[in-house]
């Protein structure tokens, strides 16, 4: 194995420490950032995420507001809650955990959040701001990927980047962030012709397709930096284990650097959610933004 392992767990701990410093700095002004998380229904994976978000929010010195609503909550009641959170000065960030139960229109609900409090960066205004190179709230997972790439490579200017996957949550915002750092960006997906050849062009390969171990080592340019966003649970020796979208062992033999699964991109997502909440709080009070925690 030749690749350097990019340790997302350690990196996320450093991000949280910087967020905690920023929060401590605001305390002198009597400001305590607050993050509201809304969970509708009892999806087990979502419950785990929400608990983890609440715990980490408190650990960096912020206030955590959790709103757990029954699975049969109507759209009007959910929109009422969002309106209350929009109006509450103690709430600087609002996150509605996805997926929502099928009877709720996710686009409508997300677009009801005040864009300045939209710490997921999913509101259509933030999507538009990011894609036009204006100051936006940036989705947490791609922001975490960008931070790790900058940390590992320094300047990304002029590098060939291939983003595998075109989701609204990861692929598309990742493209915008890489363009913002002056990469030459290709978006590849399940219908892309000659996918292995396209991937082999990449100095930076971001895999975010949700297909276990889809990218083998011989799709990777020697020395490339590989960011694996996939978190796939697969059967293994009578139990299960987590794997990424990249076949780690064969990829690590070729790449210059690679994120593992677990312990790569995953821990960065919540760390960036906290970073976004701090950023939103600073903007709300007209204060300078924290350094190194934004795009
Ligand atoms: N469900 C899984 N990941 C996410 C995320 O990043 N944000 C929200 N709101 N829901 C999610």
GROMACS .gro file of C-alpha atoms and ligand atoms in nm:
model
  306
    1UNK     CA    1   0.000   0.000   0.000
    2UNK     CA    2   0.152   0.332  -0.108
    3UNK     CA    3  -0.119   0.585  -0.032
    4UNK     CA    4  -0.121   0.823   0.262
    5UNK     CA    5  -0.436   0.769   0.470
    6UNK     CA    6  -0.632   1.089   0.524
    7UNK     CA    7  -0.756   1.056   0.883
    8UNK     CA    8  -1.103   1.213   0.888
    9UNK     CA    9  -1.156   1.132   1.254
   10UNK     CA   10  -0.849   1.330   1.360
   11UNK     CA   11  -0.928   1.610   1.113
   12UNK     CA   12  -1.287   1.634   1.243
   13UNK     CA   13  -1.155   1.660   1.599
   14UNK     CA   14  -0.938   1.956   1.491
   15UNK     CA   15  -1.237   2.123   1.321
   16UNK     CA   16  -1.447   2.077   1.636
   17UNK     CA   17  -1.165   2.225   1.847
   18UNK     CA   18  -1.155   2.532   1.620
   19UNK     CA   19  -1.535   2.563   1.640
   20UNK     CA   20  -1.516   2.538   2.020
   21UNK     CA   21  -1.258   2.821   2.020
   22UNK     CA   22  -1.489   3.034   1.805
   23UNK     CA   23  -1.782   2.961   2.036
   24UNK     CA   24  -1.572   3.055   2.340
   25UNK     CA   25  -1.482   3.382   2.167
   26UNK     CA   26  -1.851   3.468   2.123
   27UNK     CA   27  -1.929   3.399   2.489
   28UNK     CA   28  -1.758   3.727   2.584
   29UNK     CA   29  -2.022   3.908   2.379
   30UNK     CA   30  -2.303   3.713   2.546
   31UNK     CA   31  -2.368   3.509   2.229
   32UNK     CA   32  -2.429   3.133   2.245
   33UNK     CA   33  -2.485   2.970   1.904
   34UNK     CA   34  -2.794   2.747   1.891
   35UNK     CA   35  -2.867   2.458   1.654
   36UNK     CA   36  -3.220   2.318   1.616
   37UNK     CA   37  -3.257   1.968   1.474
   38UNK     CA   38  -3.599   1.847   1.364
   39UNK     CA   39  -3.664   1.473   1.334
   40UNK     CA   40  -3.997   1.346   1.202
   41UNK     CA   41  -4.068   0.978   1.267
   42UNK     CA   42  -3.854   0.699   1.406
   43UNK     CA   43  -3.610   0.601   1.131
   44UNK     CA   44  -3.338   0.420   1.333
   45UNK     CA   45  -3.041   0.556   1.132
   46UNK     CA   46  -3.179   0.912   1.160
   47UNK     CA   47  -3.222   0.872   1.537
   48UNK     CA   48  -2.855   0.773   1.568
   49UNK     CA   49  -2.744   1.076   1.360
   50UNK     CA   50  -2.964   1.316   1.554
   51UNK     CA   51  -2.838   1.192   1.892
   52UNK     CA   52  -2.480   1.228   1.773
   53UNK     CA   53  -2.544   1.581   1.639
   54UNK     CA   54  -2.703   1.686   1.970
   55UNK     CA   55  -2.413   1.552   2.175
   56UNK     CA   56  -2.142   1.713   1.961
   57UNK     CA   57  -2.330   2.044   1.952
   58UNK     CA   58  -2.323   2.063   2.332
   59UNK     CA   59  -1.959   1.948   2.345
   60UNK     CA   60  -1.842   2.253   2.146
   61UNK     CA   61  -2.037   2.485   2.378
   62UNK     CA   62  -2.344   2.549   2.162
   63UNK     CA   63  -2.707   2.508   2.258
   64UNK     CA   64  -2.890   2.211   2.107
   65UNK     CA   65  -3.265   2.217   2.049
   66UNK     CA   66  -3.417   1.884   1.948
   67UNK     CA   67  -3.767   1.858   1.809
   68UNK     CA   68  -3.894   1.502   1.767
   69UNK     CA   69  -4.228   1.479   1.591
   70UNK     CA   70  -4.445   1.173   1.526
   71UNK     CA   71  -4.425   1.005   1.183
   72UNK     CA   72  -4.781   1.118   1.096
   73UNK     CA   73  -4.707   1.490   1.153
   74UNK     CA   74  -4.883   1.700   0.890
   75UNK     CA   75  -4.710   1.949   0.661
   76UNK     CA   76  -4.883   2.248   0.821
   77UNK     CA   77  -4.761   2.154   1.171
   78UNK     CA   78  -4.405   2.106   1.046
   79UNK     CA   79  -4.413   2.439   0.860
   80UNK     CA   80  -4.545   2.606   1.179
   81UNK     CA   81  -4.249   2.471   1.377
   82UNK     CA   82  -4.004   2.594   1.112
   83UNK     CA   83  -4.164   2.940   1.121
   84UNK     CA   84  -4.117   2.946   1.501
   85UNK     CA   85  -3.752   2.844   1.470
   86UNK     CA   86  -3.695   3.103   1.195
   87UNK     CA   87  -3.825   3.371   1.430
   88UNK     CA   88  -3.635   3.252   1.741
   89UNK     CA   89  -3.317   3.460   1.797
   90UNK     CA   90  -3.166   3.180   2.011
   91UNK     CA   91  -3.169   2.953   1.705
   92UNK     CA   92  -2.888   3.023   1.456
   93UNK     CA   93  -2.904   2.697   1.263
   94UNK     CA   94  -3.196   2.474   1.159
   95UNK     CA   95  -3.159   2.122   1.026
   96UNK     CA   96  -3.453   1.904   0.921
   97UNK     CA   97  -3.328   1.547   0.919
   98UNK     CA   98  -3.383   1.369   0.587
   99UNK     CA   99  -3.540   1.151   0.462
  100UNK     CA  100  -3.882   1.282   0.570
  101UNK     CA  101  -4.181   1.044   0.574
  102UNK     CA  102  -4.327   1.004   0.223
  103UNK     CA  103  -4.636   1.222   0.277
  104UNK     CA  104  -4.419   1.532   0.339
  105UNK     CA  105  -4.277   1.738   0.051
  106UNK     CA  106  -3.906   1.773   0.137
  107UNK     CA  107  -3.842   2.057  -0.110
  108UNK     CA  108  -4.129   2.261   0.034
  109UNK     CA  109  -4.013   2.200   0.392
  110UNK     CA  110  -3.643   2.276   0.325
  111UNK     CA  111  -3.730   2.593   0.134
  112UNK     CA  112  -3.936   2.715   0.432
  113UNK     CA  113  -3.616   2.742   0.641
  114UNK     CA  114  -3.465   3.092   0.665
  115UNK     CA  115  -3.167   3.064   0.421
  116UNK     CA  116  -2.943   3.239   0.678
  117UNK     CA  117  -3.017   2.953   0.924
  118UNK     CA  118  -3.000   2.676   0.662
  119UNK     CA  119  -2.687   2.504   0.800
  120UNK     CA  120  -2.737   2.209   0.560
  121UNK     CA  121  -2.707   2.444   0.261
  122UNK     CA  122  -3.005   2.274   0.094
  123UNK     CA  123  -3.230   2.583   0.053
  124UNK     CA  124  -3.270   2.684  -0.311
  125UNK     CA  125  -3.124   3.030  -0.233
  126UNK     CA  126  -2.806   2.876  -0.095
  127UNK     CA  127  -2.782   2.640  -0.393
  128UNK     CA  128  -2.805   2.943  -0.623
  129UNK     CA  129  -2.558   3.150  -0.422
  130UNK     CA  130  -2.302   2.867  -0.423
  131UNK     CA  131  -2.340   2.805  -0.796
  132UNK     CA  132  -2.286   3.173  -0.874
  133UNK     CA  133  -1.980   3.200  -0.648
  134UNK     CA  134  -2.153   3.412  -0.382
  135UNK     CA  135  -2.141   3.375  -0.006
  136UNK     CA  136  -2.365   3.079   0.079
  137UNK     CA  137  -2.428   2.818   0.345
  138UNK     CA  138  -2.246   2.516   0.197
  139UNK     CA  139  -2.363   2.153   0.237
  140UNK     CA  140  -2.165   1.984   0.513
  141UNK     CA  141  -2.032   1.670   0.343
  142UNK     CA  142  -1.879   1.843   0.038
  143UNK     CA  143  -1.745   2.119   0.264
  144UNK     CA  144  -1.569   1.851   0.469
  145UNK     CA  145  -1.425   1.697   0.152
  146UNK     CA  146  -1.296   2.039   0.039
  147UNK     CA  147  -1.130   2.104   0.376
  148UNK     CA  148  -0.949   1.768   0.360
  149UNK     CA  149  -0.838   1.828   0.000
  150UNK     CA  150  -0.703   2.175   0.081
  151UNK     CA  151  -0.526   2.041   0.387
  152UNK     CA  152  -0.363   1.758   0.194
  153UNK     CA  153  -0.286   1.931  -0.137
  154UNK     CA  154  -0.262   2.301  -0.057
  155UNK     CA  155  -0.377   2.482  -0.372
  156UNK     CA  156  -0.619   2.285  -0.593
  157UNK     CA  157  -0.583   2.532  -0.882
  158UNK     CA  158  -0.557   2.371  -1.225
  159UNK     CA  159  -0.600   2.013  -1.102
  160UNK     CA  160  -0.825   1.767  -1.287
  161UNK     CA  161  -1.111   1.669  -1.056
  162UNK     CA  162  -1.368   1.399  -1.130
  163UNK     CA  163  -1.682   1.386  -0.916
  164UNK     CA  164  -1.851   1.050  -0.941
  165UNK     CA  165  -2.219   1.107  -0.853
  166UNK     CA  166  -2.463   1.390  -0.924
  167UNK     CA  167  -2.676   1.412  -0.608
  168UNK     CA  168  -2.801   1.747  -0.481
  169UNK     CA  169  -2.651   1.679  -0.138
  170UNK     CA  170  -2.296   1.582  -0.240
  171UNK     CA  171  -2.212   1.559  -0.614
  172UNK     CA  172  -2.348   1.891  -0.741
  173UNK     CA  173  -2.225   2.112  -0.454
  174UNK     CA  174  -1.887   1.932  -0.465
  175UNK     CA  175  -1.858   2.035  -0.831
  176UNK     CA  176  -1.926   2.398  -0.740
  177UNK     CA  177  -1.669   2.396  -0.459
  178UNK     CA  178  -1.398   2.242  -0.679
  179UNK     CA  179  -1.475   2.494  -0.954
  180UNK     CA  180  -1.450   2.768  -0.691
  181UNK     CA  181  -1.096   2.645  -0.617
  182UNK     CA  182  -1.014   2.652  -0.993
  183UNK     CA  183  -1.012   2.279  -1.063
  184UNK     CA  184  -1.104   2.145  -1.407
  185UNK     CA  185  -1.413   1.947  -1.309
  186UNK     CA  186  -1.588   1.652  -1.473
  187UNK     CA  187  -1.912   1.514  -1.330
  188UNK     CA  188  -1.947   1.143  -1.398
  189UNK     CA  189  -2.242   0.920  -1.312
  190UNK     CA  190  -2.407   0.585  -1.382
  191UNK     CA  191  -2.469   0.669  -1.749
  192UNK     CA  192  -2.120   0.806  -1.822
  193UNK     CA  193  -1.950   0.628  -2.113
  194UNK     CA  194  -1.596   0.496  -2.060
  195UNK     CA  195  -1.622   0.559  -1.686
  196UNK     CA  196  -1.288   0.393  -1.603
  197UNK     CA  197  -1.106   0.620  -1.852
  198UNK     CA  198  -1.281   0.929  -1.719
  199UNK     CA  199  -1.181   0.840  -1.361
  200UNK     CA  200  -0.821   0.773  -1.471
  201UNK     CA  201  -0.789   1.142  -1.570
  202UNK     CA  202  -0.847   1.257  -1.214
  203UNK     CA  203  -0.583   1.414  -0.994
  204UNK     CA  204  -0.872   1.435  -0.746
  205UNK     CA  205  -1.141   1.168  -0.748
  206UNK     CA  206  -1.448   1.218  -0.528
  207UNK     CA  207  -1.667   0.906  -0.523
  208UNK     CA  208  -2.025   0.967  -0.410
  209UNK     CA  209  -2.250   0.715  -0.585
  210UNK     CA  210  -2.360   0.487  -0.301
  211UNK     CA  211  -2.242   0.166  -0.474
  212UNK     CA  212  -2.019  -0.054  -0.257
  213UNK     CA  213  -1.658  -0.081  -0.378
  214UNK     CA  214  -1.753   0.026  -0.730
  215UNK     CA  215  -1.418   0.197  -0.805
  216UNK     CA  216  -1.124  -0.044  -0.833
  217UNK     CA  217  -0.758   0.054  -0.817
  218UNK     CA  218  -0.712   0.033  -1.194
  219UNK     CA  219  -0.955   0.325  -1.243
  220UNK     CA  220  -0.721   0.548  -1.042
  221UNK     CA  221  -0.433   0.758  -1.174
  222UNK     CA  222  -0.110   0.681  -0.986
  223UNK     CA  223  -0.062   0.940  -0.713
  224UNK     CA  224  -0.422   1.072  -0.725
  225UNK     CA  225  -0.605   1.194  -0.414
  226UNK     CA  226  -0.916   0.982  -0.358
  227UNK     CA  227  -1.206   1.102  -0.141
  228UNK     CA  228  -1.455   0.824  -0.071
  229UNK     CA  229  -1.794   0.960   0.038
  230UNK     CA  230  -1.971   0.621   0.024
  231UNK     CA  231  -2.096   0.456   0.343
  232UNK     CA  232  -2.237   0.118   0.242
  233UNK     CA  233  -2.322  -0.166   0.479
  234UNK     CA  234  -2.246  -0.504   0.324
  235UNK     CA  235  -2.259  -0.866   0.439
  236UNK     CA  236  -1.926  -0.986   0.578
  237UNK     CA  237  -1.830  -1.311   0.751
  238UNK     CA  238  -2.176  -1.380   0.890
  239UNK     CA  239  -2.226  -1.016   1.001
  240UNK     CA  240  -2.196  -0.680   0.825
  241UNK     CA  241  -1.929  -0.416   0.776
  242UNK     CA  242  -1.906  -0.067   0.627
  243UNK     CA  243  -1.735  -0.012   0.292
  244UNK     CA  244  -1.702   0.290   0.067
  245UNK     CA  245  -1.769   0.341  -0.303
  246UNK     CA  246  -1.399   0.272  -0.364
  247UNK     CA  247  -1.230  -0.067  -0.330
  248UNK     CA  248  -0.992   0.050  -0.060
  249UNK     CA  249  -0.716  -0.213  -0.085
  250UNK     CA  250  -0.663  -0.196  -0.462
  251UNK     CA  251  -0.706   0.185  -0.465
  252UNK     CA  252  -0.459   0.242  -0.181
  253UNK     CA  253  -0.194   0.056  -0.381
  254UNK     CA  254  -0.217   0.319  -0.659
  255UNK     CA  255  -0.342   0.646  -0.506
  256UNK     CA  256  -0.121   0.911  -0.347
  257UNK     CA  257  -0.372   0.962  -0.066
  258UNK     CA  258  -0.711   0.817   0.022
  259UNK     CA  259  -0.984   0.853   0.284
  260UNK     CA  260  -1.081   0.527   0.458
  261UNK     CA  261  -1.436   0.407   0.534
  262UNK     CA  262  -1.517   0.432   0.816
  263UNK     CA  263  -1.304   0.714   0.958
  264UNK     CA  264  -1.270   0.933   0.648
  265UNK     CA  265  -1.540   1.168   0.522
  266UNK     CA  266  -1.807   1.045   0.769
  267UNK     CA  267  -1.681   1.221   1.085
  268UNK     CA  268  -1.630   1.545   0.890
  269UNK     CA  269  -2.001   1.590   0.815
  270UNK     CA  270  -2.113   1.670   1.170
  271UNK     CA  271  -1.793   1.871   1.234
  272UNK     CA  272  -1.885   2.087   0.932
  273UNK     CA  273  -2.244   2.118   1.055
  274UNK     CA  274  -2.103   2.273   1.374
  275UNK     CA  275  -1.871   2.493   1.165
  276UNK     CA  276  -2.171   2.611   0.959
  277UNK     CA  277  -2.367   2.688   1.276
  278UNK     CA  278  -2.079   2.903   1.402
  279UNK     CA  279  -2.054   3.075   1.061
  280UNK     CA  280  -2.430   3.143   1.058
  281UNK     CA  281  -2.410   3.288   1.410
  282UNK     CA  282  -2.122   3.521   1.317
  283UNK     CA  283  -2.304   3.639   1.005
  284UNK     CA  284  -2.627   3.696   1.201
  285UNK     CA  285  -2.438   3.928   1.439
  286UNK     CA  286  -2.232   4.102   1.169
  287UNK     CA  287  -1.910   3.957   1.311
  288UNK     CA  288  -1.611   3.828   1.111
  289UNK     CA  289  -1.645   3.468   1.002
  290UNK     CA  290  -1.425   3.197   1.157
  291UNK     CA  291  -1.110   3.136   0.953
  292UNK     CA  292  -1.059   2.803   0.778
  293UNK     CA  293  -1.411   2.679   0.847
  294UNK     CA  294  -1.585   2.812   0.535
  295UNK     CA  295  -1.552   2.758   0.159
  296LIG     N1  296  -2.973   1.267   0.629
  296LIG     C1  297  -2.854   1.209   0.600
  296LIG     N2  298  -2.757   1.303   0.588
  296LIG     C2  299  -2.816   1.422   0.610
  296LIG     C3  300  -2.768   1.556   0.614
  296LIG     O1  301  -2.649   1.585   0.590
  296LIG     N3  302  -2.860   1.650   0.642
  296LIG     C4  303  -2.990   1.621   0.665
  296LIG     N4  304  -3.073   1.720   0.691
  296LIG     N5  305  -3.038   1.498   0.663
  296LIG     C5  306  -2.951   1.400   0.636
   0.00000   0.00000   0.00000
